Tab-separated table of C-alpha atoms in Angstrom:
chain	number	residue	atom	x	y	z
T	1	UNK	CA	120.688	40.115	12.860
T	2	UNK	CA	119.558	36.979	13.641
T	3	UNK	CA	118.434	37.483	16.997
T	4	UNK	CA	116.040	40.421	15.914
T	5	UNK	CA	114.480	37.927	12.635
T	6	UNK	CA	113.893	35.782	15.758
T	7	UNK	CA	112.259	38.079	17.983
T	8	UNK	CA	109.271	38.767	15.000
T	9	UNK	CA	108.588	35.978	14.067
T	10	UNK	CA	108.350	35.158	18.321
T	11	UNK	CA	105.969	38.430	18.134
T	12	UNK	CA	103.815	36.377	14.731
T	13	UNK	CA	103.344	33.261	16.381
T	14	UNK	CA	101.974	34.696	19.739
T	15	UNK	CA	99.403	37.304	17.631
T	16	UNK	CA	98.132	34.247	15.775
T	17	UNK	CA	98.268	32.317	19.035
T	18	UNK	CA	96.102	34.706	20.082
T	19	UNK	CA	93.537	35.042	16.839
T	20	UNK	CA	93.445	30.923	17.159
T	21	UNK	CA	92.195	31.025	20.775
T	22	UNK	CA	89.742	33.890	20.018
T	23	UNK	CA	88.083	31.801	17.035
T	24	UNK	CA	87.323	28.445	19.089
T	25	UNK	CA	86.055	30.763	22.189
T	26	UNK	CA	83.078	32.385	19.715
T	27	UNK	CA	80.092	30.384	19.537
T	28	UNK	CA	79.844	30.579	15.331
T	29	UNK	CA	76.979	29.728	14.173
T	30	UNK	CA	75.981	26.735	16.719
T	31	UNK	CA	78.806	25.173	15.970
T	32	UNK	CA	80.513	23.152	18.318
T	33	UNK	CA	83.717	24.800	20.385
T	34	UNK	CA	86.239	24.004	22.654
T	35	UNK	CA	84.091	24.429	25.664
T	36	UNK	CA	81.210	22.403	24.676
T	37	UNK	CA	81.892	20.206	22.446
T	38	UNK	CA	81.717	17.441	24.391
T	39	UNK	CA	77.838	18.485	25.251
T	40	UNK	CA	77.218	18.446	21.868
T	41	UNK	CA	78.676	16.137	20.294
T	42	UNK	CA	75.853	13.554	21.809
T	43	UNK	CA	73.170	16.358	21.278
T	44	UNK	CA	69.186	15.223	20.186
T	45	UNK	CA	67.307	12.318	19.671
T	46	UNK	CA	68.487	11.338	17.549
T	47	UNK	CA	67.634	7.381	17.288
T	48	UNK	CA	70.278	5.758	14.680
T	49	UNK	CA	74.371	6.393	13.617
T	50	UNK	CA	76.658	4.958	16.330
T	51	UNK	CA	77.745	5.062	18.872
T	52	UNK	CA	78.453	8.620	19.381
T	53	UNK	CA	74.761	9.330	18.754
T	54	UNK	CA	73.334	6.984	21.897
T	55	UNK	CA	73.697	10.175	25.569
T	56	UNK	CA	77.106	9.864	27.281
T	57	UNK	CA	80.064	8.644	27.866
T	58	UNK	CA	79.876	6.684	31.320
T	59	UNK	CA	81.801	8.400	34.044
T	60	UNK	CA	82.448	7.854	37.167
T	61	UNK	CA	83.391	11.423	36.958
T	62	UNK	CA	81.196	13.162	35.423
T	63	UNK	CA	78.186	11.794	37.687
T	64	UNK	CA	80.118	13.033	40.969
T	65	UNK	CA	78.251	16.588	41.681
T	66	UNK	CA	80.659	19.884	42.161
T	67	UNK	CA	79.004	22.880	44.562
T	68	UNK	CA	80.188	25.294	42.055
T	69	UNK	CA	79.903	24.323	38.662
T	70	UNK	CA	78.325	20.480	37.530
T	71	UNK	CA	79.740	18.969	34.237
T	72	UNK	CA	76.806	16.528	34.679
T	73	UNK	CA	74.257	19.427	34.925
T	74	UNK	CA	72.987	20.636	30.580
T	75	UNK	CA	72.140	24.750	30.448
T	76	UNK	CA	68.312	25.188	30.654
T	77	UNK	CA	67.399	21.421	32.451
T	78	UNK	CA	64.149	20.678	34.391
T	79	UNK	CA	65.413	21.499	38.008
T	80	UNK	CA	63.139	18.792	39.850
T	81	UNK	CA	62.570	18.556	44.140
T	82	UNK	CA	64.705	16.208	45.908
T	83	UNK	CA	62.229	14.593	47.273
T	84	UNK	CA	58.834	15.633	49.325
T	85	UNK	CA	60.708	15.701	52.714
T	86	UNK	CA	61.820	19.225	51.856
T	87	UNK	CA	57.510	20.289	52.555
T	88	UNK	CA	57.519	18.515	55.907
T	89	UNK	CA	58.399	20.051	58.961
T	90	UNK	CA	61.604	19.617	60.180
T	91	UNK	CA	63.159	18.971	57.105
T	92	UNK	CA	65.576	20.135	58.539
T	93	UNK	CA	70.330	19.706	55.929
T	94	UNK	CA	70.414	17.791	58.679
T	95	UNK	CA	67.545	15.512	58.955
T	96	UNK	CA	67.909	15.038	55.016
T	97	UNK	CA	70.744	13.908	55.141
T	98	UNK	CA	69.879	11.504	57.266
T	99	UNK	CA	67.405	10.103	55.116
T	100	UNK	CA	69.507	10.303	51.851
T	101	UNK	CA	72.782	8.905	53.282
T	102	UNK	CA	70.968	5.368	54.781
T	103	UNK	CA	70.573	6.369	58.879
T	104	UNK	CA	67.094	6.627	58.103
T	105	UNK	CA	65.466	3.740	56.855
T	106	UNK	CA	66.187	1.971	53.654
T	107	UNK	CA	63.328	0.861	50.729
T	108	UNK	CA	63.712	-2.013	48.684
T	109	UNK	CA	61.525	-3.019	45.739
T	110	UNK	CA	61.288	-6.281	43.811
T	111	UNK	CA	59.156	-7.742	41.281
T	112	UNK	CA	57.810	-11.657	41.569
T	113	UNK	CA	56.066	-13.394	39.176
T	114	UNK	CA	55.387	-16.729	38.696
T	115	UNK	CA	58.588	-19.228	39.502
T	116	UNK	CA	60.125	-15.997	41.393
T	117	UNK	CA	59.418	-16.047	45.420
T	118	UNK	CA	62.517	-18.821	46.047
T	119	UNK	CA	64.777	-15.969	44.054
T	120	UNK	CA	63.275	-12.732	45.520
T	121	UNK	CA	63.164	-13.950	49.017
T	122	UNK	CA	67.099	-14.704	49.148
T	123	UNK	CA	67.693	-11.883	47.427
T	124	UNK	CA	65.557	-9.848	50.622
T	125	UNK	CA	67.439	-11.936	52.408
T	126	UNK	CA	70.625	-10.898	51.890
T	127	UNK	CA	68.453	-7.344	51.625
T	128	UNK	CA	68.133	-7.774	55.831
T	129	UNK	CA	71.284	-9.522	56.808
T	130	UNK	CA	73.455	-6.384	54.978
T	131	UNK	CA	71.882	-3.977	56.519
T	132	UNK	CA	71.263	-3.023	60.085
T	133	UNK	CA	68.406	1.024	59.504
T	134	UNK	CA	64.698	0.282	59.430
T	135	UNK	CA	64.627	-1.184	55.884
T	136	UNK	CA	60.808	-1.325	54.184
T	137	UNK	CA	60.879	-4.167	50.850
T	138	UNK	CA	57.765	-3.414	48.554
T	139	UNK	CA	56.860	-6.822	46.706
T	140	UNK	CA	55.374	-6.503	43.751
T	141	UNK	CA	53.485	-10.073	43.582
T	142	UNK	CA	50.497	-11.949	41.937
T	143	UNK	CA	47.940	-12.591	44.966
T	144	UNK	CA	48.394	-16.519	44.975
T	145	UNK	CA	52.331	-16.010	46.111
T	146	UNK	CA	51.686	-12.685	49.005
T	147	UNK	CA	50.546	-15.738	51.812
T	148	UNK	CA	53.742	-18.138	49.986
T	149	UNK	CA	56.597	-15.767	50.874
T	150	UNK	CA	54.890	-14.391	53.561
T	151	UNK	CA	55.236	-17.618	55.326
T	152	UNK	CA	58.928	-17.660	55.587
T	153	UNK	CA	59.528	-14.523	56.201
T	154	UNK	CA	57.102	-13.608	59.019
T	155	UNK	CA	60.397	-16.076	60.780
T	156	UNK	CA	63.443	-14.059	60.356
T	157	UNK	CA	64.174	-12.750	63.326
T	158	UNK	CA	64.647	-8.682	62.158
T	159	UNK	CA	61.050	-9.214	60.694
T	160	UNK	CA	60.003	-10.061	63.877
T	161	UNK	CA	62.384	-7.609	65.532
T	162	UNK	CA	60.203	-4.456	63.740
T	163	UNK	CA	63.499	-3.960	62.382
T	164	UNK	CA	62.647	-4.979	58.366
T	165	UNK	CA	58.673	-4.711	56.708
T	166	UNK	CA	57.109	-5.632	53.890
T	167	UNK	CA	54.530	-4.535	51.784
T	168	UNK	CA	52.488	-6.119	48.809
T	169	UNK	CA	51.781	-4.140	45.580
T	170	UNK	CA	49.772	-6.006	42.733
T	171	UNK	CA	50.357	-6.725	39.814
T	172	UNK	CA	48.244	-3.078	37.750
T	173	UNK	CA	49.611	-1.817	34.718
T	174	UNK	CA	48.103	2.101	34.144
T	175	UNK	CA	44.176	1.603	33.177
T	176	UNK	CA	43.015	1.388	29.131
T	177	UNK	CA	46.663	-0.313	28.737
T	178	UNK	CA	46.684	-4.202	27.666
T	179	UNK	CA	48.093	-5.494	31.001
T	180	UNK	CA	48.912	-8.791	29.840
T	181	UNK	CA	50.909	-7.669	26.234
T	182	UNK	CA	52.709	-5.812	28.965
T	183	UNK	CA	52.740	-8.330	31.484
T	184	UNK	CA	54.393	-10.850	29.162
T	185	UNK	CA	56.715	-8.794	27.722
T	186	UNK	CA	60.271	-10.367	28.417
T	187	UNK	CA	61.120	-11.515	32.161
T	188	UNK	CA	57.113	-12.211	33.565
T	189	UNK	CA	55.926	-8.756	35.497
T	190	UNK	CA	59.139	-7.120	34.530
T	191	UNK	CA	57.738	-4.614	32.854
T	192	UNK	CA	55.645	-3.478	36.012
T	193	UNK	CA	59.076	-2.194	37.882
T	194	UNK	CA	58.542	0.938	35.533
T	195	UNK	CA	54.893	1.862	37.436
T	196	UNK	CA	56.248	1.541	40.993
T	197	UNK	CA	56.701	5.312	40.674
T	198	UNK	CA	52.801	6.209	40.413
T	199	UNK	CA	52.152	3.433	42.853
T	200	UNK	CA	53.271	4.242	45.555
T	201	UNK	CA	53.702	7.797	47.648
T	202	UNK	CA	57.556	6.320	48.798
T	203	UNK	CA	59.869	9.328	48.089
T	204	UNK	CA	62.328	6.769	46.823
T	205	UNK	CA	63.085	3.280	47.042
T	206	UNK	CA	65.936	1.005	45.096
T	207	UNK	CA	64.876	-1.711	42.809
T	208	UNK	CA	66.416	-4.903	42.404
T	209	UNK	CA	65.932	-8.141	39.555
T	210	UNK	CA	64.674	-11.022	41.470
T	211	UNK	CA	68.105	-12.756	40.592
T	212	UNK	CA	70.300	-10.599	42.266
T	213	UNK	CA	72.056	-10.907	45.789
T	214	UNK	CA	73.144	-8.222	48.322
T	215	UNK	CA	77.051	-8.898	49.731
T	216	UNK	CA	77.227	-5.074	50.448
T	217	UNK	CA	75.636	-2.766	52.972
T	218	UNK	CA	72.609	-1.845	51.487
T	219	UNK	CA	72.942	1.636	52.776
T	220	UNK	CA	76.543	2.464	51.425
T	221	UNK	CA	74.502	2.155	48.371
T	222	UNK	CA	71.709	3.778	49.495
T	223	UNK	CA	74.234	6.631	49.228
T	224	UNK	CA	74.131	6.921	46.211
T	225	UNK	CA	70.929	9.037	45.869
T	226	UNK	CA	72.617	11.802	47.957
T	227	UNK	CA	76.177	12.428	45.050
T	228	UNK	CA	72.746	12.863	42.390
T	229	UNK	CA	73.106	16.193	40.793
T	230	UNK	CA	69.587	18.876	40.895
T	231	UNK	CA	68.916	16.792	37.115
T	232	UNK	CA	69.538	13.038	37.313
T	233	UNK	CA	66.979	11.102	39.347
T	234	UNK	CA	67.751	7.197	38.927
T	235	UNK	CA	70.266	5.431	38.731
T	236	UNK	CA	72.254	2.389	37.185
T	237	UNK	CA	75.067	0.779	36.225
T	238	UNK	CA	77.289	-0.279	32.165
T	239	UNK	CA	75.426	-3.094	30.490
T	240	UNK	CA	79.062	-3.746	29.512
T	241	UNK	CA	82.754	-2.257	29.639
T	242	UNK	CA	83.323	-4.144	26.700
T	243	UNK	CA	82.966	-0.815	24.214
T	244	UNK	CA	83.244	-3.849	20.764
T	245	UNK	CA	81.391	-6.410	22.064
T	246	UNK	CA	78.952	-4.994	24.147
T	247	UNK	CA	74.960	-6.100	22.915
T	248	UNK	CA	73.754	-2.732	22.374
T	249	UNK	CA	76.615	-2.148	19.887
T	250	UNK	CA	76.102	-5.094	18.545
T	251	UNK	CA	72.315	-5.842	18.222
T	252	UNK	CA	69.773	-3.238	19.799
T	253	UNK	CA	66.934	-1.770	16.619
T	254	UNK	CA	66.528	1.208	18.743
T	255	UNK	CA	68.416	3.938	21.161
T	256	UNK	CA	70.737	2.716	24.482
T	257	UNK	CA	71.910	5.213	26.618
T	258	UNK	CA	75.390	6.004	26.786
T	259	UNK	CA	78.548	4.306	24.895
T	260	UNK	CA	77.653	0.896	25.259
T	261	UNK	CA	73.472	0.234	26.666
T	262	UNK	CA	72.289	-0.039	30.857
T	263	UNK	CA	71.985	-2.160	32.778
T	264	UNK	CA	68.999	-1.877	34.709
T	265	UNK	CA	68.891	-5.128	37.411
T	266	UNK	CA	69.357	-3.018	40.208
T	267	UNK	CA	68.310	0.772	39.870
T	268	UNK	CA	67.576	3.229	42.739
T	269	UNK	CA	65.177	5.883	41.118
T	270	UNK	CA	63.744	8.872	43.330
T	271	UNK	CA	60.481	8.369	42.304
T	272	UNK	CA	59.863	12.218	43.446
T	273	UNK	CA	61.674	13.526	41.218
T	274	UNK	CA	60.147	10.744	38.546
T	275	UNK	CA	56.526	12.212	39.244
T	276	UNK	CA	57.622	15.185	38.934
T	277	UNK	CA	58.996	15.518	35.204
T	278	UNK	CA	57.608	16.182	32.584
T	279	UNK	CA	55.152	17.274	34.111
T	280	UNK	CA	53.831	14.768	35.517
T	281	UNK	CA	53.772	12.126	32.117
T	282	UNK	CA	55.622	9.319	33.199
T	283	UNK	CA	53.285	6.720	32.835
T	284	UNK	CA	52.156	8.344	29.359
T	285	UNK	CA	56.699	8.989	28.295
T	286	UNK	CA	56.411	5.023	28.976
T	287	UNK	CA	53.758	4.469	26.871
T	288	UNK	CA	54.041	5.965	24.248
T	289	UNK	CA	58.353	4.458	24.092
T	290	UNK	CA	56.022	0.723	24.608
T	291	UNK	CA	54.330	1.641	21.587
T	292	UNK	CA	56.647	2.316	19.303
T	293	UNK	CA	58.825	0.199	20.020
T	294	UNK	CA	57.201	-2.571	20.505
T	295	UNK	CA	59.095	-4.430	18.008
T	296	UNK	CA	62.205	-3.893	18.022
T	297	UNK	CA	63.007	-4.100	21.975
T	298	UNK	CA	63.742	-7.666	22.975
T	299	UNK	CA	65.022	-6.717	26.767
T	300	UNK	CA	61.686	-5.998	28.442
T	301	UNK	CA	61.599	-2.314	30.962
T	302	UNK	CA	65.532	-2.752	30.285
T	303	UNK	CA	64.700	-1.131	26.436
T	304	UNK	CA	62.837	0.847	27.280
T	305	UNK	CA	64.383	2.769	30.650
T	306	UNK	CA	67.595	2.266	27.375
T	307	UNK	CA	65.442	4.770	25.449
T	308	UNK	CA	64.224	6.881	27.741
T	309	UNK	CA	67.674	8.224	28.972
T	310	UNK	CA	68.656	7.778	25.504
T	311	UNK	CA	66.315	10.638	25.378
T	312	UNK	CA	67.134	11.917	28.313
T	313	UNK	CA	70.926	10.871	29.010
T	314	UNK	CA	71.231	14.220	31.505
T	315	UNK	CA	68.635	12.429	33.892
T	316	UNK	CA	70.877	9.712	34.954
T	317	UNK	CA	73.341	9.326	37.329
T	318	UNK	CA	75.822	6.391	35.783
T	319	UNK	CA	77.502	4.302	39.282
T	320	UNK	CA	80.050	1.460	39.391
T	321	UNK	CA	79.788	-1.803	37.490
T	322	UNK	CA	80.781	-3.688	41.146
T	323	UNK	CA	77.025	-2.554	42.059
T	324	UNK	CA	75.436	-4.845	38.916
T	325	UNK	CA	78.307	-7.227	38.772
T	326	UNK	CA	76.765	-10.185	36.230
T	327	UNK	CA	78.539	-13.025	35.474
T	328	UNK	CA	79.551	-10.812	31.672
T	329	UNK	CA	82.558	-9.079	33.971
T	330	UNK	CA	84.294	-12.483	34.780
T	331	UNK	CA	83.080	-15.792	33.110
T	332	UNK	CA	86.886	-15.760	30.775
T	333	UNK	CA	89.546	-15.066	33.764
T	334	UNK	CA	89.063	-12.315	34.233
T	335	UNK	CA	87.745	-9.574	36.231
T	336	UNK	CA	87.134	-6.549	33.039
T	337	UNK	CA	85.401	-4.317	36.076
T	338	UNK	CA	87.961	-2.410	35.014
T	339	UNK	CA	86.112	1.000	34.552
T	340	UNK	CA	85.823	1.522	38.549
T	341	UNK	CA	88.719	0.232	41.336
T	342	UNK	CA	86.542	-2.881	42.405
T	343	UNK	CA	88.010	-3.810	45.500
T	344	UNK	CA	84.286	-6.445	45.894
T	345	UNK	CA	81.303	-7.660	44.109
T	346	UNK	CA	79.404	-5.057	46.197
T	347	UNK	CA	76.080	-6.398	44.145
T	348	UNK	CA	75.863	-10.193	42.529
T	349	UNK	CA	73.507	-10.157	39.244
T	350	UNK	CA	72.560	-13.955	38.200
T	351	UNK	CA	71.209	-12.710	34.666
T	352	UNK	CA	71.094	-15.527	31.723
T	353	UNK	CA	70.383	-18.080	35.144
T	354	UNK	CA	73.484	-18.286	36.917
T	355	UNK	CA	72.902	-18.859	40.270
T	356	UNK	CA	70.896	-22.366	38.861
T	357	UNK	CA	72.820	-23.187	36.524
T	358	UNK	CA	75.941	-25.016	35.610
T	359	UNK	CA	77.210	-22.557	33.759
T	360	UNK	CA	79.020	-20.063	35.985
T	361	UNK	CA	79.646	-22.612	39.153
T	362	UNK	CA	80.813	-19.914	41.525
T	363	UNK	CA	77.210	-17.130	40.933
T	364	UNK	CA	76.215	-21.013	41.474
T	365	UNK	CA	78.193	-21.306	44.943
T	366	UNK	CA	76.889	-18.041	46.165
T	367	UNK	CA	73.437	-18.173	45.635
T	368	UNK	CA	73.751	-21.834	47.341
T	369	UNK	CA	75.561	-20.296	50.518
T	370	UNK	CA	72.484	-17.125	50.828
T	371	UNK	CA	69.380	-18.894	49.787
T	372	UNK	CA	70.032	-22.276	52.509
T	373	UNK	CA	70.877	-19.457	55.290
T	374	UNK	CA	69.149	-20.387	58.195
T	375	UNK	CA	66.268	-17.638	58.604
T	376	UNK	CA	64.078	-18.060	61.498
T	377	UNK	CA	66.668	-17.325	63.650
T	378	UNK	CA	68.903	-14.043	63.200
T	379	UNK	CA	70.887	-13.859	60.003
T	380	UNK	CA	74.947	-14.046	60.727
T	381	UNK	CA	77.358	-12.712	57.760
T	382	UNK	CA	80.440	-14.910	58.934
T	383	UNK	CA	77.693	-17.812	58.381
T	384	UNK	CA	77.532	-17.145	55.368
T	385	UNK	CA	81.529	-16.672	54.918
T	386	UNK	CA	82.832	-19.747	56.756
T	387	UNK	CA	79.894	-21.813	53.726
T	388	UNK	CA	80.750	-19.909	51.132
T	389	UNK	CA	84.045	-21.020	51.901
T	390	UNK	CA	83.154	-24.994	51.850
T	391	UNK	CA	80.810	-24.194	49.080
T	392	UNK	CA	83.527	-22.525	46.852
T	393	UNK	CA	85.921	-25.789	47.777
T	394	UNK	CA	84.288	-27.543	46.320
T	395	UNK	CA	83.468	-25.660	43.575
T	396	UNK	CA	85.252	-26.665	39.880
T	397	UNK	CA	89.168	-25.040	39.614
T	398	UNK	CA	88.720	-24.311	36.225
T	399	UNK	CA	85.112	-22.256	37.037
T	400	UNK	CA	86.155	-18.082	35.172
T	401	UNK	CA	84.617	-16.326	37.929
T	402	UNK	CA	86.126	-18.004	41.269
T	403	UNK	CA	88.632	-14.572	39.753
T	404	UNK	CA	86.366	-12.663	42.098
T	405	UNK	CA	85.576	-15.190	44.417
T	406	UNK	CA	88.905	-13.328	47.604
T	407	UNK	CA	87.367	-10.615	46.247
T	408	UNK	CA	83.775	-10.735	47.351
T	409	UNK	CA	84.275	-13.486	50.370
T	410	UNK	CA	87.039	-10.354	51.060
T	411	UNK	CA	84.068	-7.854	50.867
T	412	UNK	CA	81.849	-9.863	52.576
T	413	UNK	CA	83.930	-9.887	55.555
T	414	UNK	CA	84.620	-6.220	55.220
T	415	UNK	CA	80.641	-5.852	55.127
T	416	UNK	CA	80.534	-7.615	59.652
T	417	UNK	CA	82.446	-4.975	60.559
T	418	UNK	CA	80.952	-2.595	59.066
T	419	UNK	CA	77.575	-4.087	59.553
T	420	UNK	CA	78.946	-3.817	63.046
T	421	UNK	CA	80.678	-0.731	63.764
T	422	UNK	CA	77.107	1.817	62.408
T	423	UNK	CA	75.097	-1.161	64.383
T	424	UNK	CA	77.015	0.213	68.269
T	425	UNK	CA	77.967	3.965	66.664
T	426	UNK	CA	75.500	5.780	68.086
T	427	UNK	CA	73.291	8.038	65.791
T	428	UNK	CA	75.032	11.811	65.400
């Protein structure tokens, strides 16, 4: 008797479970179903509310393209060409792979105004030092700074032997715009980077703030272009890994991307896709956002990009924080770049003048070594390691970011070996 009752109860339970599952799988009047809850929850362009209304949360896994289904590629989304290489003669898959993996030619861009020339030169020196592929430096700057920078860069051996070259562009905003208003928003000329896509005919660039340093091969960062899915047109890192005390979470008076915003100091830009998006209206969209939120933004171009990618989260690829490692990640003596399996900081970002003041000794020590590195002969990362060890030895032992000194120095040593191997191996 008890056995028969138990069988009847099991049968009823199975029927109820089957009915429940069927109900969840149906799209009921626009409600989020079990399968679509993660994408429905952030739908729309809401400008208020809590963190859940600000696009997709950072997810390393969500950024990885999959041959069958890409979780970061929503339905009915504008499909964009990878690059103008698609239309060039001989652009076979092998040719495409070589370009997007950084084995053919690298392009690094920066915007330089006022007193930023020494800082920009040091950043570009690090790009030259930590690259082996042909490299072009695209410099958007004032006329009076061109001679200053050229006098140093023409002495670099990699420039003299033509592996590295550089091109200047004027600081020029779209016709009809108040150039002074744009130029003076946040850092001088910083907003110029928003118009790089329509100023050049390049396929792609790595945009770098002047207060950044490569401490790993540029090719490795460029290789993230190959991981974009068909909707993504740019890549950046999160602004914060602290989803309680992050700046955008606490203070932003405008929409921003994801749970805590993005930091755009190191940005991969697929310029072809940007130019082709929204019917070629990129400039107009940036101008509209600028006009609408002019009195709400604090961080200039970065805030405008946060607003744009809040509206279009599917267009952004987010890579780990070691590619934009800032004092915020280590200033309290703990490495909180914890969302990735960080082996080393790969790009240092000395925001808030950290390369130049004594508030964060380790960042200043690294910058000073790169700035003083001799540029007339071949730039040698091995010399950087030796000088850096000596410089760090003089650093106050309680300095917070010393917590990552072994990772940074170890990363530079690994980068030297990687680069030597790339130079020795023939092109496949």
